[in-house]
mmCIF file of C-alpha atoms and ligand atoms in Angstrom:
data_model
loop_
_atom_site.group_PDB
_atom_site.id
_atom_site.type_symbol
_atom_site.label_atom_id
_atom_site.label_comp_id
_atom_site.label_asym_id
_atom_site.label_seq_id
_atom_site.Cartn_x
_atom_site.Cartn_y
_atom_site.Cartn_z
ATOM 1 C CA MET A 1 0.041 13.326 15.968
ATOM 2 C CA THR A 2 0.949 17.004 16.646
ATOM 3 C CA ASN A 3 1.277 19.947 14.153
ATOM 4 C CA ILE A 4 -1.068 18.215 11.655
ATOM 5 C CA ARG A 5 -3.188 20.930 9.880
ATOM 6 C CA ASN A 6 -4.138 19.526 6.443
ATOM 7 C CA ILE A 7 -5.128 15.900 6.017
ATOM 8 C CA MET A 8 -5.553 14.034 2.828
ATOM 9 C CA ILE A 9 -7.499 10.919 2.859
ATOM 10 C CA LEU A 10 -7.734 8.307 -0.027
ATOM 11 C CA THR A 11 -10.465 5.638 0.142
ATOM 12 C CA GLY A 12 -11.056 2.411 -1.871
ATOM 13 C CA ALA A 13 -13.570 -0.383 -2.042
ATOM 14 C CA GLY A 14 -12.614 -1.725 1.464
ATOM 15 C CA VAL A 15 -14.453 1.287 3.066
ATOM 16 C CA SER A 16 -17.632 0.159 1.503
ATOM 17 C CA ALA A 17 -17.231 -3.610 1.963
ATOM 18 C CA GLU A 18 -18.997 -3.700 5.381
ATOM 19 C CA SER A 19 -22.066 -1.839 3.697
ATOM 20 C CA GLY A 20 -22.348 -4.788 1.446
ATOM 21 C CA ILE A 21 -20.668 -3.525 -1.777
ATOM 22 C CA ASP A 22 -18.280 -5.919 -3.522
ATOM 23 C CA THR A 23 -14.698 -5.055 -3.539
ATOM 24 C CA PHE A 24 -12.708 -5.748 -6.703
ATOM 25 C CA ARG A 25 -9.836 -8.013 -5.979
ATOM 26 C CA ASP A 26 -11.003 -9.842 -2.789
ATOM 27 C CA SER A 27 -12.346 -13.383 -3.159
ATOM 28 C CA GLY A 28 -15.765 -13.070 -4.870
ATOM 29 C CA GLY A 29 -14.787 -9.656 -5.860
ATOM 30 C CA LEU A 30 -15.946 -7.991 -8.931
ATOM 31 C CA TRP A 31 -13.033 -8.688 -10.908
ATOM 32 C CA GLU A 32 -13.549 -12.408 -10.194
ATOM 33 C CA LYS A 33 -16.846 -12.300 -11.948
ATOM 34 C CA HIS A 34 -15.838 -10.033 -14.908
ATOM 35 C CA ARG A 35 -12.658 -9.427 -16.875
ATOM 36 C CA VAL A 36 -11.739 -5.815 -16.484
ATOM 37 C CA GLU A 37 -11.000 -5.468 -20.053
ATOM 38 C CA ASP A 38 -14.581 -6.787 -20.848
ATOM 39 C CA VAL A 39 -16.495 -4.253 -18.786
ATOM 40 C CA ALA A 40 -14.296 -1.288 -17.528
ATOM 41 C CA THR A 41 -12.552 0.061 -20.611
ATOM 42 C CA PRO A 42 -13.632 2.268 -23.507
ATOM 43 C CA GLU A 43 -12.672 -0.456 -25.882
ATOM 44 C CA ALA A 44 -15.131 -3.011 -24.174
ATOM 45 C CA PHE A 45 -17.983 -0.238 -24.326
ATOM 46 C CA ALA A 46 -17.319 0.010 -28.079
ATOM 47 C CA ARG A 47 -17.141 -3.760 -28.504
ATOM 48 C CA ASP A 48 -20.182 -4.858 -26.438
ATOM 49 C CA PRO A 49 -22.123 -1.735 -24.919
ATOM 50 C CA GLU A 50 -24.881 -4.087 -23.782
ATOM 51 C CA LEU A 51 -22.626 -6.130 -21.425
ATOM 52 C CA VAL A 52 -20.898 -2.900 -20.101
ATOM 53 C CA LEU A 53 -24.443 -1.202 -19.638
ATOM 54 C CA ARG A 54 -25.792 -4.222 -17.962
ATOM 55 C CA PHE A 55 -22.732 -4.549 -15.606
ATOM 56 C CA TYR A 56 -23.057 -0.888 -14.400
ATOM 57 C CA ASP A 57 -26.970 -1.040 -14.273
ATOM 58 C CA MET A 58 -26.595 -3.968 -11.809
ATOM 59 C CA ARG A 59 -24.065 -2.099 -9.721
ATOM 60 C CA ARG A 60 -26.104 1.319 -9.865
ATOM 61 C CA ALA A 61 -29.173 -0.508 -8.574
ATOM 62 C CA ALA A 62 -27.294 -2.234 -5.931
ATOM 63 C CA ILE A 63 -25.813 0.672 -4.237
ATOM 64 C CA GLN A 64 -29.205 2.262 -3.810
ATOM 65 C CA THR A 65 -30.144 -0.542 -1.357
ATOM 66 C CA LYS A 66 -26.883 -0.017 0.868
ATOM 67 C CA GLN A 67 -26.156 2.321 3.813
ATOM 68 C CA PRO A 68 -23.138 4.209 4.763
ATOM 69 C CA ASN A 69 -21.330 2.486 7.629
ATOM 70 C CA ALA A 70 -19.403 3.657 10.766
ATOM 71 C CA ALA A 71 -16.270 4.251 8.739
ATOM 72 C CA HIS A 72 -18.107 6.647 6.314
ATOM 73 C CA ALA A 73 -19.711 8.354 9.310
ATOM 74 C CA ALA A 74 -16.417 8.864 11.039
ATOM 75 C CA LEU A 75 -14.772 10.440 8.143
ATOM 76 C CA ALA A 76 -17.696 12.896 7.684
ATOM 77 C CA ARG A 77 -17.467 13.692 11.446
ATOM 78 C CA LEU A 78 -13.688 14.307 11.105
ATOM 79 C CA GLU A 79 -14.084 16.593 8.194
ATOM 80 C CA ALA A 80 -16.944 18.505 10.169
ATOM 81 C CA GLU A 81 -15.125 18.985 13.379
ATOM 82 C CA TRP A 82 -11.409 19.225 12.373
ATOM 83 C CA ALA A 83 -11.557 23.007 11.677
ATOM 84 C CA LYS A 84 -12.812 23.590 15.209
ATOM 85 C CA ARG A 85 -9.741 21.776 16.554
ATOM 86 C CA VAL A 86 -7.344 23.162 14.094
ATOM 87 C CA PRO A 87 -8.430 26.606 12.867
ATOM 88 C CA GLY A 88 -7.770 26.789 9.176
ATOM 89 C CA GLY A 89 -6.987 22.920 9.027
ATOM 90 C CA THR A 90 -8.521 21.103 6.220
ATOM 91 C CA VAL A 91 -9.771 17.543 5.607
ATOM 92 C CA THR A 92 -9.769 16.483 1.943
ATOM 93 C CA LEU A 93 -11.426 13.137 1.015
ATOM 94 C CA VAL A 94 -10.390 11.589 -2.341
ATOM 95 C CA THR A 95 -12.299 8.339 -3.230
ATOM 96 C CA GLN A 96 -11.764 5.793 -5.801
ATOM 97 C CA ASN A 97 -15.324 4.461 -5.037
ATOM 98 C CA VAL A 98 -17.992 5.221 -7.404
ATOM 99 C CA ASP A 99 -20.785 4.678 -4.884
ATOM 100 C CA ASP A 100 -22.398 7.506 -3.021
ATOM 101 C CA LEU A 101 -21.811 6.419 0.553
ATOM 102 C CA HIS A 102 -19.401 9.152 1.429
ATOM 103 C CA ASP A 103 -21.719 11.676 0.144
ATOM 104 C CA ARG A 104 -24.746 10.177 2.046
ATOM 105 C CA ALA A 105 -22.522 10.108 5.186
ATOM 106 C CA GLY A 106 -22.110 13.906 5.044
ATOM 107 C CA SER A 107 -18.670 14.344 3.589
ATOM 108 C CA ARG A 108 -18.497 17.399 1.555
ATOM 109 C CA ASN A 109 -14.871 18.146 0.680
ATOM 110 C CA LEU A 110 -15.036 15.037 -1.440
ATOM 111 C CA ILE A 111 -13.232 14.111 -4.783
ATOM 112 C CA HIS A 112 -14.617 11.204 -6.753
ATOM 113 C CA MET A 113 -11.458 10.586 -8.877
ATOM 114 C CA HIS A 114 -12.959 7.502 -10.709
ATOM 115 C CA GLY A 115 -16.603 8.983 -11.242
ATOM 116 C CA GLU A 116 -19.972 8.067 -9.715
ATOM 117 C CA HIS A 117 -22.661 5.500 -10.379
ATOM 118 C CA LEU A 118 -25.460 7.952 -9.889
ATOM 119 C CA ASN A 119 -24.304 10.114 -12.764
ATOM 120 C CA ALA A 120 -24.807 9.584 -16.577
ATOM 121 C CA TRP A 121 -22.532 11.358 -19.128
ATOM 122 C CA CYS A 122 -23.768 12.294 -22.495
ATOM 123 C CA THR A 123 -21.134 11.602 -25.134
ATOM 124 C CA ALA A 124 -23.093 13.826 -27.644
ATOM 125 C CA CYS A 125 -23.273 16.934 -25.429
ATOM 126 C CA ASP A 126 -20.825 16.193 -22.791
ATOM 127 C CA GLU A 127 -23.465 16.907 -20.088
ATOM 128 C CA ARG A 128 -23.253 14.921 -16.754
ATOM 129 C CA VAL A 129 -26.695 14.373 -15.351
ATOM 130 C CA PRO A 130 -27.977 12.800 -12.023
ATOM 131 C CA TRP A 131 -29.119 9.302 -12.875
ATOM 132 C CA ARG A 132 -30.598 6.466 -10.894
ATOM 133 C CA ALA A 133 -32.345 4.270 -13.677
ATOM 134 C CA PRO A 134 -30.815 1.763 -15.989
ATOM 135 C CA LEU A 135 -29.066 2.860 -19.101
ATOM 136 C CA LEU A 136 -29.416 -0.490 -21.136
ATOM 137 C CA ASP A 137 -32.530 0.782 -22.843
ATOM 138 C CA ARG A 138 -30.486 3.717 -24.113
ATOM 139 C CA PRO A 139 -32.689 6.682 -22.821
ATOM 140 C CA ALA A 140 -32.490 10.144 -24.391
ATOM 141 C CA CYS A 141 -30.128 12.663 -22.841
ATOM 142 C CA PRO A 142 -32.204 15.031 -20.742
ATOM 143 C CA ALA A 143 -30.087 17.963 -22.065
ATOM 144 C CA CYS A 144 -29.817 17.232 -25.755
ATOM 145 C CA GLY A 145 -32.189 14.342 -26.377
ATOM 146 C CA VAL A 146 -29.652 12.226 -28.138
ATOM 147 C CA PRO A 147 -29.583 8.450 -26.757
ATOM 148 C CA ALA A 148 -25.759 8.727 -26.111
ATOM 149 C CA LEU A 149 -25.615 8.307 -22.301
ATOM 150 C CA ARG A 150 -22.846 6.222 -20.775
ATOM 151 C CA PRO A 151 -21.958 5.608 -17.035
ATOM 152 C CA ASP A 152 -20.014 8.477 -15.688
ATOM 153 C CA ILE A 153 -17.204 6.187 -14.598
ATOM 154 C CA VAL A 154 -13.516 6.416 -15.316
ATOM 155 C CA TRP A 155 -12.559 3.367 -17.127
ATOM 156 C CA PHE A 156 -9.007 1.880 -17.468
ATOM 157 C CA GLY A 157 -6.874 4.037 -20.024
ATOM 158 C CA GLU A 158 -9.203 7.079 -19.194
ATOM 159 C CA MET A 159 -7.788 10.014 -17.345
ATOM 160 C CA PRO A 160 -9.045 10.250 -13.593
ATOM 161 C CA TYR A 161 -11.157 13.272 -12.637
ATOM 162 C CA ARG A 162 -9.902 16.347 -10.877
ATOM 163 C CA MET A 163 -6.116 15.249 -10.934
ATOM 164 C CA GLU A 164 -5.072 18.900 -10.542
ATOM 165 C CA ASP A 165 -7.333 19.485 -7.404
ATOM 166 C CA ILE A 166 -5.885 16.206 -6.012
ATOM 167 C CA TYR A 167 -2.220 17.046 -6.544
ATOM 168 C CA GLY A 168 -2.970 20.534 -5.235
ATOM 169 C CA ALA A 169 -4.460 19.227 -1.969
ATOM 170 C CA LEU A 170 -1.563 16.720 -1.818
ATOM 171 C CA ARG A 171 1.027 19.443 -1.905
ATOM 172 C CA GLU A 172 -0.576 20.960 1.208
ATOM 173 C CA ALA A 173 -0.943 17.698 3.090
ATOM 174 C CA ASP A 174 0.866 17.183 6.527
ATOM 175 C CA LEU A 175 -0.806 13.735 6.916
ATOM 176 C CA PHE A 176 -1.764 11.260 4.114
ATOM 177 C CA VAL A 177 -4.111 8.425 5.113
ATOM 178 C CA SER A 178 -5.067 5.507 2.812
ATOM 179 C CA ILE A 179 -8.074 3.582 3.807
ATOM 180 C CA GLY A 180 -9.553 0.185 2.338
ATOM 181 C CA THR A 181 -7.337 0.105 -0.882
ATOM 182 C CA SER A 182 -5.050 -2.515 -2.352
ATOM 183 C CA GLY A 183 -2.908 0.160 -3.932
ATOM 184 C CA ALA A 184 -3.109 -1.662 -7.267
ATOM 185 C CA VAL A 185 -4.522 1.068 -9.612
ATOM 186 C CA TYR A 186 -2.583 4.219 -10.657
ATOM 187 C CA PRO A 187 -2.468 7.124 -10.426
ATOM 188 C CA ALA A 188 -4.283 6.662 -7.047
ATOM 189 C CA ALA A 189 -1.749 4.104 -5.796
ATOM 190 C CA GLY A 190 1.116 6.622 -6.503
ATOM 191 C CA LEU A 191 -0.280 9.290 -4.232
ATOM 192 C CA VAL A 192 1.368 7.991 -1.135
ATOM 193 C CA ARG A 193 4.843 8.500 -2.733
ATOM 194 C CA GLY A 194 3.786 11.991 -3.536
ATOM 195 C CA ALA A 195 2.955 12.493 0.017
ATOM 196 C CA ARG A 196 6.245 11.228 1.258
ATOM 197 C CA ASP A 197 8.137 13.342 -1.360
ATOM 198 C CA ILE A 198 6.574 16.578 0.220
ATOM 199 C CA GLY A 199 7.379 15.200 3.713
ATOM 200 C CA ALA A 200 3.865 14.371 4.853
ATOM 201 C CA ARG A 201 3.377 11.576 7.438
ATOM 202 C CA THR A 202 1.670 8.510 5.782
ATOM 203 C CA LEU A 203 -0.803 6.134 7.645
ATOM 204 C CA GLU A 204 -2.534 3.045 6.175
ATOM 205 C CA LEU A 205 -5.811 1.697 7.556
ATOM 206 C CA ASN A 206 -6.659 -1.522 5.961
ATOM 207 C CA LEU A 207 -7.846 -5.132 6.638
ATOM 208 C CA GLU A 208 -4.353 -6.318 5.444
ATOM 209 C CA PRO A 209 -1.065 -4.785 4.152
ATOM 210 C CA SER A 210 -1.714 -3.376 0.698
ATOM 211 C CA GLN A 211 0.662 -3.507 -2.272
ATOM 212 C CA GLY A 212 2.028 -0.076 -1.227
ATOM 213 C CA SER A 213 2.350 -0.804 2.415
ATOM 214 C CA ALA A 214 6.103 -0.321 2.326
ATOM 215 C CA TRP A 215 5.443 3.375 1.664
ATOM 216 C CA PHE A 216 3.626 3.971 4.960
ATOM 217 C CA ASP A 217 5.217 5.245 8.171
ATOM 218 C CA GLU A 218 2.461 3.375 10.070
ATOM 219 C CA ALA A 219 -0.228 0.934 9.400
ATOM 220 C CA ARG A 220 -3.255 -0.337 11.370
ATOM 221 C CA HIS A 221 -4.856 -3.336 10.127
ATOM 222 C CA GLY A 222 -8.606 -4.295 10.781
ATOM 223 C CA PRO A 223 -12.089 -3.821 9.491
ATOM 224 C CA ALA A 224 -12.737 -0.118 8.503
ATOM 225 C CA THR A 225 -15.794 0.193 10.831
ATOM 226 C CA GLN A 226 -13.416 -0.450 13.764
ATOM 227 C CA VAL A 227 -10.031 1.212 12.819
ATOM 228 C CA VAL A 228 -11.475 4.317 11.084
ATOM 229 C CA PRO A 229 -13.740 5.541 14.015
ATOM 230 C CA ALA A 230 -10.900 4.980 16.537
ATOM 231 C CA TRP A 231 -8.523 6.897 14.387
ATOM 232 C CA ALA A 232 -10.805 9.600 13.865
ATOM 233 C CA GLU A 233 -11.625 9.995 17.656
ATOM 234 C CA GLU A 234 -7.855 10.018 18.256
ATOM 235 C CA MET A 235 -7.389 12.924 15.803
ATOM 236 C CA LEU A 236 -10.264 14.892 17.201
ATOM 237 C CA SER A 237 -9.271 14.374 20.846
ATOM 238 C CA GLY A 238 -5.627 15.534 20.014
ATOM 239 C CA GLY A 239 -4.230 12.095 20.555
HETATM 240 C C1 BV8 B 1 -4.878 6.292 -16.469
HETATM 241 C C2 BV8 B 1 -13.920 2.683 -11.806
HETATM 242 C C3 BV8 B 1 -3.988 7.846 -17.961
HETATM 243 C C4 BV8 B 1 -14.498 1.518 -12.672
HETATM 244 C C5 BV8 B 1 -11.625 2.235 -11.686
HETATM 245 C C6 BV8 B 1 1.317 2.901 -13.890
HETATM 246 C C7 BV8 B 1 1.759 1.676 -13.581
HETATM 247 C C8 BV8 B 1 1.011 0.498 -14.034
HETATM 248 C C9 BV8 B 1 -0.144 0.740 -14.677
HETATM 249 C C10 BV8 B 1 -0.754 1.977 -14.911
HETATM 250 C C11 BV8 B 1 0.139 3.113 -14.483
HETATM 251 N N1 BV8 B 1 -0.526 4.208 -14.716
HETATM 252 C C12 BV8 B 1 -1.651 3.864 -15.410
HETATM 253 C C13 BV8 B 1 -1.684 2.550 -15.469
HETATM 254 C C14 BV8 B 1 -2.922 1.730 -16.009
HETATM 255 C C15 BV8 B 1 -4.124 1.539 -15.040
HETATM 256 C C16 BV8 B 1 -3.687 0.842 -13.837
HETATM 257 O O1 BV8 B 1 -3.414 1.279 -12.882
HETATM 258 N N2 BV8 B 1 -3.735 -0.544 -14.111
HETATM 259 C C17 BV8 B 1 -3.493 -1.401 -12.820
HETATM 260 C C18 BV8 B 1 -4.553 -2.501 -12.895
HETATM 261 C C19 BV8 B 1 -2.097 -1.935 -12.814
HETATM 262 N N3 BV8 B 1 -4.625 2.813 -14.667
HETATM 263 C C20 BV8 B 1 -5.500 3.516 -15.434
HETATM 264 O O2 BV8 B 1 -5.939 3.094 -16.535
HETATM 265 C C21 BV8 B 1 -6.064 4.715 -15.021
HETATM 266 N N4 BV8 B 1 -6.074 5.908 -16.013
HETATM 267 O O3 BV8 B 1 -3.836 5.913 -15.974
HETATM 268 O O4 BV8 B 1 -5.108 7.151 -17.498
HETATM 269 C C22 BV8 B 1 -3.197 8.838 -17.053
HETATM 270 C C23 BV8 B 1 -3.654 9.270 -15.806
HETATM 271 C C24 BV8 B 1 -2.972 10.270 -15.008
HETATM 272 C C25 BV8 B 1 -1.948 10.740 -15.416
HETATM 273 C C26 BV8 B 1 -1.468 10.392 -16.664
HETATM 274 C C27 BV8 B 1 -2.093 9.584 -17.496
HETATM 275 C C28 BV8 B 1 -7.613 4.820 -14.642
HETATM 276 C C29 BV8 B 1 -7.777 3.898 -13.516
HETATM 277 C C30 BV8 B 1 -9.124 3.909 -12.960
HETATM 278 C C31 BV8 B 1 -10.085 2.898 -13.520
HETATM 279 N N5 BV8 B 1 -11.341 2.717 -12.877
HETATM 280 N N6 BV8 B 1 -12.851 2.311 -11.127
HETATM 281 C C32 BV8 B 1 -15.499 0.723 -11.848
HETATM 282 O O5 BV8 B 1 -15.416 0.962 -10.673
HETATM 283 O O6 BV8 B 1 -16.008 -0.096 -12.345
HETATM 284 S S1 BV8 B 1 -10.296 1.502 -10.807
HETATM 285 C C33 BV8 B 1 -11.145 0.510 -9.598
HETATM 286 O O7 BV8 B 1 -10.306 -0.495 -9.130
HETATM 287 C C34 BV8 B 1 -11.444 1.311 -8.364
HETATM 288 O O8 BV8 B 1 -12.114 2.563 -8.559
HETATM 289 C C35 BV8 B 1 -10.165 1.247 -7.658
HETATM 290 O O9 BV8 B 1 -9.361 2.185 -8.036
HETATM 291 C C36 BV8 B 1 -9.598 -0.092 -8.070
HETATM 292 C C37 BV8 B 1 -9.966 -1.121 -7.002
HETATM 293 O O10 BV8 B 1 -9.121 -0.977 -6.041
HETATM 294 P P1 BV8 B 1 -9.501 -0.915 -4.455
HETATM 295 O O11 BV8 B 1 -10.550 0.120 -4.385
HETATM 296 O O12 BV8 B 1 -8.302 -0.677 -3.746
HETATM 297 O O13 BV8 B 1 -10.230 -2.273 -4.297
HETATM 298 P P2 BV8 B 1 -9.641 -3.641 -4.086
HETATM 299 O O14 BV8 B 1 -10.663 -4.680 -4.167
HETATM 300 O O15 BV8 B 1 -8.443 -3.932 -5.120
HETATM 301 O O16 BV8 B 1 -8.891 -3.701 -2.617
HETATM 302 C C38 BV8 B 1 -9.859 -3.664 -1.527
HETATM 303 C C39 BV8 B 1 -8.848 -3.442 -0.438
HETATM 304 O O17 BV8 B 1 -9.724 -3.159 0.671
HETATM 305 C C40 BV8 B 1 -7.864 -4.526 -0.090
HETATM 306 O O18 BV8 B 1 -6.669 -4.188 0.206
HETATM 307 C C41 BV8 B 1 -8.665 -5.238 1.170
HETATM 308 O O19 BV8 B 1 -7.640 -5.860 2.023
HETATM 309 C C42 BV8 B 1 -9.313 -4.126 1.877
HETATM 310 N N7 BV8 B 1 -10.411 -4.368 2.411
HETATM 311 C C43 BV8 B 1 -11.523 -5.354 2.243
HETATM 312 N N8 BV8 B 1 -12.453 -5.264 3.182
HETATM 313 C C44 BV8 B 1 -12.107 -4.255 4.112
HETATM 314 C C45 BV8 B 1 -10.822 -3.792 3.744
HETATM 315 N N9 BV8 B 1 -10.320 -2.764 4.440
HETATM 316 C C46 BV8 B 1 -10.824 -2.441 5.601
HETATM 317 N N10 BV8 B 1 -12.141 -2.962 5.989
HETATM 318 C C47 BV8 B 1 -12.660 -3.877 5.264
HETATM 319 N N11 BV8 B 1 -13.886 -4.405 5.718
#
């Protein structure tokens, strides 16, 4: 792939599946065990905060026992080495995932558009604080002391984070790559069309065709820990 300077990468639950973190829609996925509207909406939190806090306490504890996999590592390496191969070139990683595996793998130019498990958000003073412990027992906010902490997660009906930064990087992209996502949730699922509109090449790396696969110039199907390192190596070796 020649004359590619700026790469935008969008990841979803599929990139963390081989680290043992449940995806959402696959069989046995999170949404099979819980109705979205019962656990991932502001209305659900108002209606039954205990159910929602227990759901996120379970997932927050679980990710702390998991490790980044070869796909996370390959994306961090691509980011670290791309500018050496293409002076001034950029790699922007936008993730829908709320786990910290991209961060632990070393990705830096990283946008968590749907929030992070390892942060808590105080609805009294609007502070976001690093958080690893449960929230079910309604602990006091370390900043203002009010017991008003909620998961720092973008729920359905809430505006995703840093959309201006995401659209800004999309406008500069020469290549848009979607990895491990079903393309079911917006505005994330609409980014590939934005990429096409500005003339960027589009590539899907996924276990199977996603709901948006028609929008991609190219698709490579297989487990992320296999297709992502091969693609990253190809990009870094000028393939
Ligand atoms: C909003 C945090 C206003 C919570 C999440 C337009 C049309 C229709 C509906 C809408 C629309 N615009 C907005 C909506 C409503 C809604 C929406 O999209 N609903 C859907 C269900 C139709 N969107 C919203 O509410 C969004 N907010 O719109 O605000 C707004 C915004 C902007 C501008 C103006 C107004 C907020 C959405 C965010 C909700 N929060 N996460 C939590 O995690 O608990 S979404 C959550 O679900 C994830 O973050 C992710 O985004 C999505 C799950 O999708 P994936 O990550 O793709 O996972 P999935 O399991 O589905 O697929 C996994 C894929 O991996 C599969 O394809 C599988 O084949 C593959 N795979 C599996 N194993 C592997 C693999 N691939 C490779 N290797 C493997 N080993």
